[in-house]
Short mmCIF file of C-alpha atoms in Angstrom, two decimals:
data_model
loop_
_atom_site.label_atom_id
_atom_site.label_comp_id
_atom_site.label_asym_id
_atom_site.label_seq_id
_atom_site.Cartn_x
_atom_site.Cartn_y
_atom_site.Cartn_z
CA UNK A 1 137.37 130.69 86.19
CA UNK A 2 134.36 130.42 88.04
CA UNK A 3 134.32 134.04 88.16
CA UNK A 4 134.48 134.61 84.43
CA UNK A 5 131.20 132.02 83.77
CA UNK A 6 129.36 133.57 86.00
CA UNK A 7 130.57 137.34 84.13
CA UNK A 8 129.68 135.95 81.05
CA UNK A 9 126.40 134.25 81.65
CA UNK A 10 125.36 137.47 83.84
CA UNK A 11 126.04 139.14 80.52
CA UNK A 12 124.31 136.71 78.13
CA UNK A 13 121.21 137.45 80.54
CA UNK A 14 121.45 140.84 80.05
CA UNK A 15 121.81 140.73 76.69
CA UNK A 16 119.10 138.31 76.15
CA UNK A 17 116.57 140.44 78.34
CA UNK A 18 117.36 143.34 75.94
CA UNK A 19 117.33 141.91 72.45
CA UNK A 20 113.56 140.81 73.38
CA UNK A 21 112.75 144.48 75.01
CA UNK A 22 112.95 144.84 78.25
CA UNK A 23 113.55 148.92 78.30
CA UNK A 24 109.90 150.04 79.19
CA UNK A 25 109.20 151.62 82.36
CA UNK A 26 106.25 151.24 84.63
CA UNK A 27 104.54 154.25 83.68
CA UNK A 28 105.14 152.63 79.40
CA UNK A 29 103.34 149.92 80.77
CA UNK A 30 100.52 151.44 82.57
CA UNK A 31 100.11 153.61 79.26
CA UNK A 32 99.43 150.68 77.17
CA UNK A 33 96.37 149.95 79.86
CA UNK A 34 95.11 153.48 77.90
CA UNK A 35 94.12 154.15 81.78
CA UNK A 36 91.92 157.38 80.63
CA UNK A 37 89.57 154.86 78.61
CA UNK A 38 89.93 152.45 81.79
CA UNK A 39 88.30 155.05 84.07
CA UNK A 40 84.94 155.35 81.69
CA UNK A 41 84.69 151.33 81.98
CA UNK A 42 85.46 151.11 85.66
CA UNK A 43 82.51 153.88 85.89
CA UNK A 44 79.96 152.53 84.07
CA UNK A 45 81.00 148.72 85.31
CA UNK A 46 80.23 150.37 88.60
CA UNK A 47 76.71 151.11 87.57
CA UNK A 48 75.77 148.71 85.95
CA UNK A 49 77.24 146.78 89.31
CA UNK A 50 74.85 148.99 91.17
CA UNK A 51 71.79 148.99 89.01
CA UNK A 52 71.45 144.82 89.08
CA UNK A 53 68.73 143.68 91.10
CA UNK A 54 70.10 140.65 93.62
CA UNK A 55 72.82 141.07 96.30
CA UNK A 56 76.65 140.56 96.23
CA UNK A 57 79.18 140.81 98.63
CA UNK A 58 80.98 144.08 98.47
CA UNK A 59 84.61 141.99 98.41
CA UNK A 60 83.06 140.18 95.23
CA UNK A 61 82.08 143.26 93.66
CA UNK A 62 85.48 144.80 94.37
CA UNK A 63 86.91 141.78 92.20
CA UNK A 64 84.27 141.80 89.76
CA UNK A 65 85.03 145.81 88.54
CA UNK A 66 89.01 145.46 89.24
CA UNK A 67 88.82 142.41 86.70
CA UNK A 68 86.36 144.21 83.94
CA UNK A 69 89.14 146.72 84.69
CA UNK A 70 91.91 144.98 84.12
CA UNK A 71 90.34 143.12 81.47
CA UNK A 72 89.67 146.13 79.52
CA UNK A 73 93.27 147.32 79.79
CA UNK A 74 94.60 144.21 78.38
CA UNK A 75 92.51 145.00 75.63
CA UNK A 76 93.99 148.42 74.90
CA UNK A 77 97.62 147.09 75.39
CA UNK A 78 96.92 144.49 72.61
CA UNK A 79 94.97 146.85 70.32
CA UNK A 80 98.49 148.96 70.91
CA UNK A 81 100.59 146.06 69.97
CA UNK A 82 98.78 145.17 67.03
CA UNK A 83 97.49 148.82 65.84
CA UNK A 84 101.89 150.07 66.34
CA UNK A 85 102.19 151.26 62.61
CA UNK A 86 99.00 153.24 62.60
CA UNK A 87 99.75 155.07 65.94
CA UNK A 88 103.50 155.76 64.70
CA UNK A 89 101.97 157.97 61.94
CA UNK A 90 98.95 159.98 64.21
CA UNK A 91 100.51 162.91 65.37
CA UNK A 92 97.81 161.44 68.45
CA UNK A 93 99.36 158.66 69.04
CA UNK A 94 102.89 158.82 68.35
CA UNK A 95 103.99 158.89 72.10
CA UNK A 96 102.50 155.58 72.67
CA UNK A 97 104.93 153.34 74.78
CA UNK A 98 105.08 151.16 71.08
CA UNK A 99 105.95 153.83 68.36
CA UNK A 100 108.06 155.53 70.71
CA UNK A 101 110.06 152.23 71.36
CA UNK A 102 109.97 152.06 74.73
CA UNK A 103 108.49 148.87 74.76
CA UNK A 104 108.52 146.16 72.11
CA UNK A 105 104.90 144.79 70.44
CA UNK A 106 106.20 141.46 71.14
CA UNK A 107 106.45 142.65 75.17
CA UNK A 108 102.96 144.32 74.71
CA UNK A 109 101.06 141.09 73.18
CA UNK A 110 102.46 139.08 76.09
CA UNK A 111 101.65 141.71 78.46
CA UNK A 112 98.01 142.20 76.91
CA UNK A 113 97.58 138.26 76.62
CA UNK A 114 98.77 137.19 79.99
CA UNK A 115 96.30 139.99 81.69
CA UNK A 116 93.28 138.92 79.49
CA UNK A 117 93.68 135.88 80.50
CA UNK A 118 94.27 136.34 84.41
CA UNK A 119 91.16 138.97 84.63
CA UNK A 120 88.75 136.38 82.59
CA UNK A 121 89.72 133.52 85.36
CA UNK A 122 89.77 135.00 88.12
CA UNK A 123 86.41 136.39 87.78
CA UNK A 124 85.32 133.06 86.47
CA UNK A 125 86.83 131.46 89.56
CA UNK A 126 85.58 134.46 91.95
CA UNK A 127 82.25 135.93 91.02
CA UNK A 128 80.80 133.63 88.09
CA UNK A 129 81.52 131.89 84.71
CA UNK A 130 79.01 133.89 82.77
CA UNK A 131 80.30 137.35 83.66
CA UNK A 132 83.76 135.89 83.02
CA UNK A 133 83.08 134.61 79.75
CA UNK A 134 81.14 137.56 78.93
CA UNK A 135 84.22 139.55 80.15
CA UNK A 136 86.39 137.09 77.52
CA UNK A 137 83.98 137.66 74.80
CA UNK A 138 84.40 141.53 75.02
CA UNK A 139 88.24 141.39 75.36
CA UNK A 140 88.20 139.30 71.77
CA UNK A 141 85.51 141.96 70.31
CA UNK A 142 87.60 144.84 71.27
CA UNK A 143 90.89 142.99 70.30
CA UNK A 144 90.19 140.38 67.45
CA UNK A 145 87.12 141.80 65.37
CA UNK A 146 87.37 145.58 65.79
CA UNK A 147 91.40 145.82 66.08
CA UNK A 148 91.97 143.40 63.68
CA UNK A 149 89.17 143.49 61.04
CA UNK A 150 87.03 146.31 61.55
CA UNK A 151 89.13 149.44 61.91
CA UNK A 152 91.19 148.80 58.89
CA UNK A 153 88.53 148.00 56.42
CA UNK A 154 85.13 150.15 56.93
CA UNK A 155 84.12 153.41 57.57
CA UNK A 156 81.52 151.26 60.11
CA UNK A 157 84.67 150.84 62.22
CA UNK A 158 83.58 152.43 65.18
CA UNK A 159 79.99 151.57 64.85
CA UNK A 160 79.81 147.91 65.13
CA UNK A 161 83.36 148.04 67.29
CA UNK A 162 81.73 150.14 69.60
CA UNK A 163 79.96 147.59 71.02
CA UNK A 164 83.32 146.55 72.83
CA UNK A 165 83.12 149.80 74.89
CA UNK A 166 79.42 149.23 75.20
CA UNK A 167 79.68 145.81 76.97
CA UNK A 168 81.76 146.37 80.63
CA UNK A 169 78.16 147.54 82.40
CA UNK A 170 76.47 144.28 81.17
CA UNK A 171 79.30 142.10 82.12
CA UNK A 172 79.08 144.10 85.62
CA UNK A 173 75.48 143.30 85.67
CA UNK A 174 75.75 139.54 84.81
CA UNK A 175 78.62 139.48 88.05
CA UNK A 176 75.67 140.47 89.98
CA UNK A 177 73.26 138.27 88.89
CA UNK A 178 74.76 135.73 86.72
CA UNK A 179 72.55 136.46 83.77
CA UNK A 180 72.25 138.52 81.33
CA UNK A 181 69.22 140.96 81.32
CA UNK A 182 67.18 142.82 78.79
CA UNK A 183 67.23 145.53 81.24
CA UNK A 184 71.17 145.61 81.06
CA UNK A 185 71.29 145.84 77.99
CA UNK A 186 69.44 149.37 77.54
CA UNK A 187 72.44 150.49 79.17
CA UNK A 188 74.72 148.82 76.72
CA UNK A 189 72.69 150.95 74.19
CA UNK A 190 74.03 153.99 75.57
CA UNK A 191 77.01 153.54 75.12
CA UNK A 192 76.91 152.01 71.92
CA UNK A 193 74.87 154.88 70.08
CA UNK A 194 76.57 157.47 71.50
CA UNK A 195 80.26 156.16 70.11
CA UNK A 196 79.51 156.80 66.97
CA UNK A 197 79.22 160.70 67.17
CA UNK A 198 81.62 161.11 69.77
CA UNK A 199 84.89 159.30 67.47
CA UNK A 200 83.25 160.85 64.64
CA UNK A 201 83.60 164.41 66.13
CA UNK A 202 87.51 163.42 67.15
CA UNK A 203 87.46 162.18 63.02
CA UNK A 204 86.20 165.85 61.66
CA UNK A 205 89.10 167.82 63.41
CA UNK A 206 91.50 164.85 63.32
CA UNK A 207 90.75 163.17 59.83
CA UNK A 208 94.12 164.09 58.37
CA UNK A 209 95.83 162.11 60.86
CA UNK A 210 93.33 158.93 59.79
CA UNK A 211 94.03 159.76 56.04
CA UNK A 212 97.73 159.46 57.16
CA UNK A 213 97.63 156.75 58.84
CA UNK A 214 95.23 154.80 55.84
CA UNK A 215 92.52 154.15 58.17
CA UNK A 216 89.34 154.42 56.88
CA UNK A 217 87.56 156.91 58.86
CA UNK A 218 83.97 157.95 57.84
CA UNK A 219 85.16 161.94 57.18
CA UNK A 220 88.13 160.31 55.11
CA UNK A 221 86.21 157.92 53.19
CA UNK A 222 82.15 158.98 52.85
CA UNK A 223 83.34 163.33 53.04
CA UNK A 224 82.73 165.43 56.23
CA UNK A 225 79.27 166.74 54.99
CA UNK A 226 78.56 162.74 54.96
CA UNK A 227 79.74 162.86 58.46
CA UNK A 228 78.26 165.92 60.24
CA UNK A 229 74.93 164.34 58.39
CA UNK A 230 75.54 160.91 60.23
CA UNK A 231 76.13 162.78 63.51
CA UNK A 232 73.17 164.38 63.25
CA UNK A 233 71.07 161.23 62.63
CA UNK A 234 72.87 159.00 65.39
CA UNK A 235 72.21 162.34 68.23
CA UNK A 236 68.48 162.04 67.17
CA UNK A 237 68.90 158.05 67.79
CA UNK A 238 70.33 158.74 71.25
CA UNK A 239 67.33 160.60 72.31
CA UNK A 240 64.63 157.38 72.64
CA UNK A 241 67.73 155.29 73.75
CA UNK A 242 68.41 157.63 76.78
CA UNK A 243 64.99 156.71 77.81
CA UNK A 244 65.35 152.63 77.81
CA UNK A 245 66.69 152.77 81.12
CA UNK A 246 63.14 154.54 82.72
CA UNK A 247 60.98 152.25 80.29
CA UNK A 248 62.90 148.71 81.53
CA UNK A 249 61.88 149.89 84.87
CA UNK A 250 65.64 150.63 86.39
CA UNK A 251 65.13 154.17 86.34
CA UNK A 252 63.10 156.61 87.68
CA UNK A 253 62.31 160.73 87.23
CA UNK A 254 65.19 161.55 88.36
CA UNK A 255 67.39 160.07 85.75
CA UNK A 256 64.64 160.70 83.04
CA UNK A 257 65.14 164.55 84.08
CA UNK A 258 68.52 164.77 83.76
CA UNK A 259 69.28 162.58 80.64
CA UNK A 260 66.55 164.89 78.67
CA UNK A 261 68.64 168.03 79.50
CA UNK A 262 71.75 166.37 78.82
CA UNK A 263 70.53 164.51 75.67
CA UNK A 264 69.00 168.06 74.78
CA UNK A 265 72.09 169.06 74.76
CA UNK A 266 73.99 167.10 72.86
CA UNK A 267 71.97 166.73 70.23
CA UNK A 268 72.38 171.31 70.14
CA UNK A 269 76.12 170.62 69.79
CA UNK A 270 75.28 167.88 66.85
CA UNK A 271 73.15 170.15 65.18
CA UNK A 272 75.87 173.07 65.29
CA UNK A 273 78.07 170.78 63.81
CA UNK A 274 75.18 169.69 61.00
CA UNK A 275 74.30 172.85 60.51
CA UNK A 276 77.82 175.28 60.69
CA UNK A 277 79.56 174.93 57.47
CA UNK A 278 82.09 177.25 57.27
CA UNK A 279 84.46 179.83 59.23
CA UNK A 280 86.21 179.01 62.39
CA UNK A 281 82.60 178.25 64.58
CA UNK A 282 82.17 175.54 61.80
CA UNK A 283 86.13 174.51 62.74
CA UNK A 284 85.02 174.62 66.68
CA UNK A 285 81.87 172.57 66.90
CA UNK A 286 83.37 169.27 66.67
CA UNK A 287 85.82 170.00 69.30
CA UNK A 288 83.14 171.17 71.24
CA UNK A 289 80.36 168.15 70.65
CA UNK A 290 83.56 165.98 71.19
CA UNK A 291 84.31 167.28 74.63
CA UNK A 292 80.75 167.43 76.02
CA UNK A 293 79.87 164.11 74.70
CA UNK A 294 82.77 162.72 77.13
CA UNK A 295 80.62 164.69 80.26
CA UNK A 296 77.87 163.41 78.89
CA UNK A 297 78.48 159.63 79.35
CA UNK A 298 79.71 160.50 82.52
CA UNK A 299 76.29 162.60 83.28
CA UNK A 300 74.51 159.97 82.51
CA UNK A 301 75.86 157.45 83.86
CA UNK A 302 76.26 159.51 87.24
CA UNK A 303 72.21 160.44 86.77
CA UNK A 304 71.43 156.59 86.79
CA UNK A 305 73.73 156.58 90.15
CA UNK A 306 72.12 159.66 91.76
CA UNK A 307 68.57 158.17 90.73
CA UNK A 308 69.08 154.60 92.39
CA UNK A 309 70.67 156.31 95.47
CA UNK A 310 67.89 158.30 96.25
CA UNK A 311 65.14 155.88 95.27
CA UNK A 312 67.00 153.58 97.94
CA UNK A 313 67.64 156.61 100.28
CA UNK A 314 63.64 156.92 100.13
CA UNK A 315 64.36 160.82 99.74
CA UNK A 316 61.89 161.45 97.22
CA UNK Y 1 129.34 131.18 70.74
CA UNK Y 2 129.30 134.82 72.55
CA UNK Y 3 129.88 136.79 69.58
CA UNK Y 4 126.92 135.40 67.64
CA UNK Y 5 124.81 137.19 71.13
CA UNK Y 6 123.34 140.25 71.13
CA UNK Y 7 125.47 142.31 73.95
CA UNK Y 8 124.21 145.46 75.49
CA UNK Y 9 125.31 146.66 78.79
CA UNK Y 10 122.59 148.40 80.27
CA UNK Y 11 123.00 151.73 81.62
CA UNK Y 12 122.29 152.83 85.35
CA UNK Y 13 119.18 154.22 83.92
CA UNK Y 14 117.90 151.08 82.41
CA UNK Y 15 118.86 148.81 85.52
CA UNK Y 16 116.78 151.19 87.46
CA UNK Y 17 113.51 150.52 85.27
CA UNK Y 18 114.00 146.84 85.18
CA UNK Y 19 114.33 147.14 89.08
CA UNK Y 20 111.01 148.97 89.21
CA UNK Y 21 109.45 146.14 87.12
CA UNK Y 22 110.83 143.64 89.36
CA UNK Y 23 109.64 145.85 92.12
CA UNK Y 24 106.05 146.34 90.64
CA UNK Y 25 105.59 142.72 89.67
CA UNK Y 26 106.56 141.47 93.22
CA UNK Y 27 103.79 143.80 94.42
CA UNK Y 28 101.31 142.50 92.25
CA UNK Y 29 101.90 139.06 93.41
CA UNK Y 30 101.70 139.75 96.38
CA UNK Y 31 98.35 141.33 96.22
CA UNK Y 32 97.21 138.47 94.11
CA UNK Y 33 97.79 136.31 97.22
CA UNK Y 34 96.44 138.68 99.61
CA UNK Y 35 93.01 138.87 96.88
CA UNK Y 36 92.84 134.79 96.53
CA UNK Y 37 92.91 134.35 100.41
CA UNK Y 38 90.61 137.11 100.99
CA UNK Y 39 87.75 135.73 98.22
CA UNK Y 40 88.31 132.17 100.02
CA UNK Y 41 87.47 133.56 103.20
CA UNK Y 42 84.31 135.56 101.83
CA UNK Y 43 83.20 132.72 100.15
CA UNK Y 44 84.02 129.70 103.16
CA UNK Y 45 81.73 132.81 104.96
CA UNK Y 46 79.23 133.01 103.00
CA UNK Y 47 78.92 129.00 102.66
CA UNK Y 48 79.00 128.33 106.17
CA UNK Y 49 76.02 130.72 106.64
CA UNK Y 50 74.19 129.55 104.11
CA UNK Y 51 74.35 125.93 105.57
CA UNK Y 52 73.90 127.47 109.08
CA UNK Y 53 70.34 129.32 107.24
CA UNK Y 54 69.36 126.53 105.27
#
């Protein structure tokens, strides 16, 4: 008897586990952290970590990136929850943990909540409240306003969301010194002007998928002449914002060297895409200005490293 | 009562993955012990030196 109640509530488990999910494996999981995003804001948290004046324990900084880290995948596993339909019809995005069913959106929002929640106090409890509620604010940008609002109803999507990606250095800097500095926030800039032609690149050789998938993509909605003309414009923009980080005094030569080539650059690859209308090196330049303006964030970034280590070093 | 529940018997393949959950999520709390006592210590550290300074 006692047998048979223990069979049957064994199975009710079971079956109660799997009507709410429960099927995902570890690797579905880590996927909804969108770990390849993850590693750009664990790299620029680090140097923005690096570039704040005032001291912290390297243990505390260890916390302060793995929670901007973790923070910033909770994000992505709730914009996957909540963003499920789109991704199901993006030939891009169709292996996502969600449209493939391995995990459940339900299982994702919990997942997504519970991690937002744990990164925001723990650095609160750790490091400082302002980097933590910083950390909270840029969790609800990325998940709430952009997610929720922005990228289903303007073409501006990406340009005021962007900010959300912009934000992990400056919530790095306030861990460091529990404020939050003009200086920081010419790195923020970075970031923030270059999203706009990077997705936009990704929208000219992927804007069927967007048209698809009813999201309202600049190429889908404005035309791709509109576009290649707005990438054009924001790669000129980048150009005095690559040089914030010199003027605010957090710089020096060495960075300014490096992020004119590399700005130089990208703005060559913007103005093949302006300029190339037609024929297949007109089909290429967005795939190429969207692959070098993923090195470039990390060039920069890396410059800003390279600069502060050898200004410290005493080298030059 | 037990036909009104969902029933699925999960396969070896599926008992495996919830293992590895169980396994991963163990882990994690663990380190989340080892990462609280580890900041307490820093800070204790860093508070008993600042007294010791000040």
């Amino acid at each position: 008897m006692t047998d048979v109640r223990t069979d049957m509530m064994q199975q009710g488990r079971e079956a109660h586990s799997f009507a709410l999910g429960g099927k995902g494996a570890v690797e579905d999981f880590w996927a909804l952290l969108k770990p390849r995003v993850m590693s750009l804001v664990i790299f620029t948290a680090i140097c923005g970590l690096l570039l704040a004046p005032g001291d912290i324990h390297p243990w505390t900084a260890f916390i302060a990136i793995l929670c901007i880290a973790v923070g910033a995948g909770a994000s992505g596993a709730l914009n996957m929850a909540y963003d499920a339909d789109i991704d199901a019809r993006m030939g891009r995005t169709a292996k996502r943990p969600i449209p493939r069913g391995a995990i459940e959106p339900g299982e994702a929002y919990i997942f997504g909540i519970t991690l937002s929640v744990g990164s925001v106090v723990v650095l609160g409890l750790a490091v400082n409240w302002v980097a933590a509620a910083f950390l909270a604010f840029t969790i609800f940008f990325y998940a709430v306003i952009y997610t929720a609002f922005l990228k289903r109803s303007t073409p501006q999507n990406i340009v005021i969301g962007g900010a959300a990606g912009a934000f992990p250095p400056m919530v790095a800097w306030s861990a460091v010194t529990g404020s939050v500095d003009m200086a920081s926030v010419s790195l923020f800039l970075i970031i923030f002007m270059w999203t706009p032609p990077h997705f936009w690149a990704l929208a000219l050789f992927r804007f069927g998928d967007y048209e698809t998938a009813g999201v309202p993509m600049l190429p889908n909605v404005a035309g791709v002449d509109a576009t290649r003309r707005q990438i054009w414009w924001y790669s000129l923009a980048m150009a005095p914002v690559a040089a914030l980080p010199v003027a605010a005094g957090i710089a020096g030569w060495v960075y300014g060297v490096a992020a004119f080539a590399l700005t130089a650059k990208f703005i060559w690859h913007a103005w093949a895409v302006y300029s190339l209308r037609e024929g297949e090196k007109a089909e290429r330049a967005p795939k190429k200005l969207f692959g070098y303006s993923i090195l470039y964030l990390f060039a920069m970034f890396g410059s800003l490293l390279v600069d502060r280590a050898v200004s410290l070093t005493g080298l030059i | 009562m037990a036909e009104d529940m969902q029933t699925h018997t999960p396969t070896d393949e599926e008992r495996a993955r919830q293992r590895k959950r169980s396994v991963v999520i163990a882990w994690s709390l663990v380190a989340l012990v080892i990462l609280f006592f580890v900041t307490t210590v820093v800070r204790m550290s860093s508070n008993i030196s600042m007294q010791a300074g000040g």
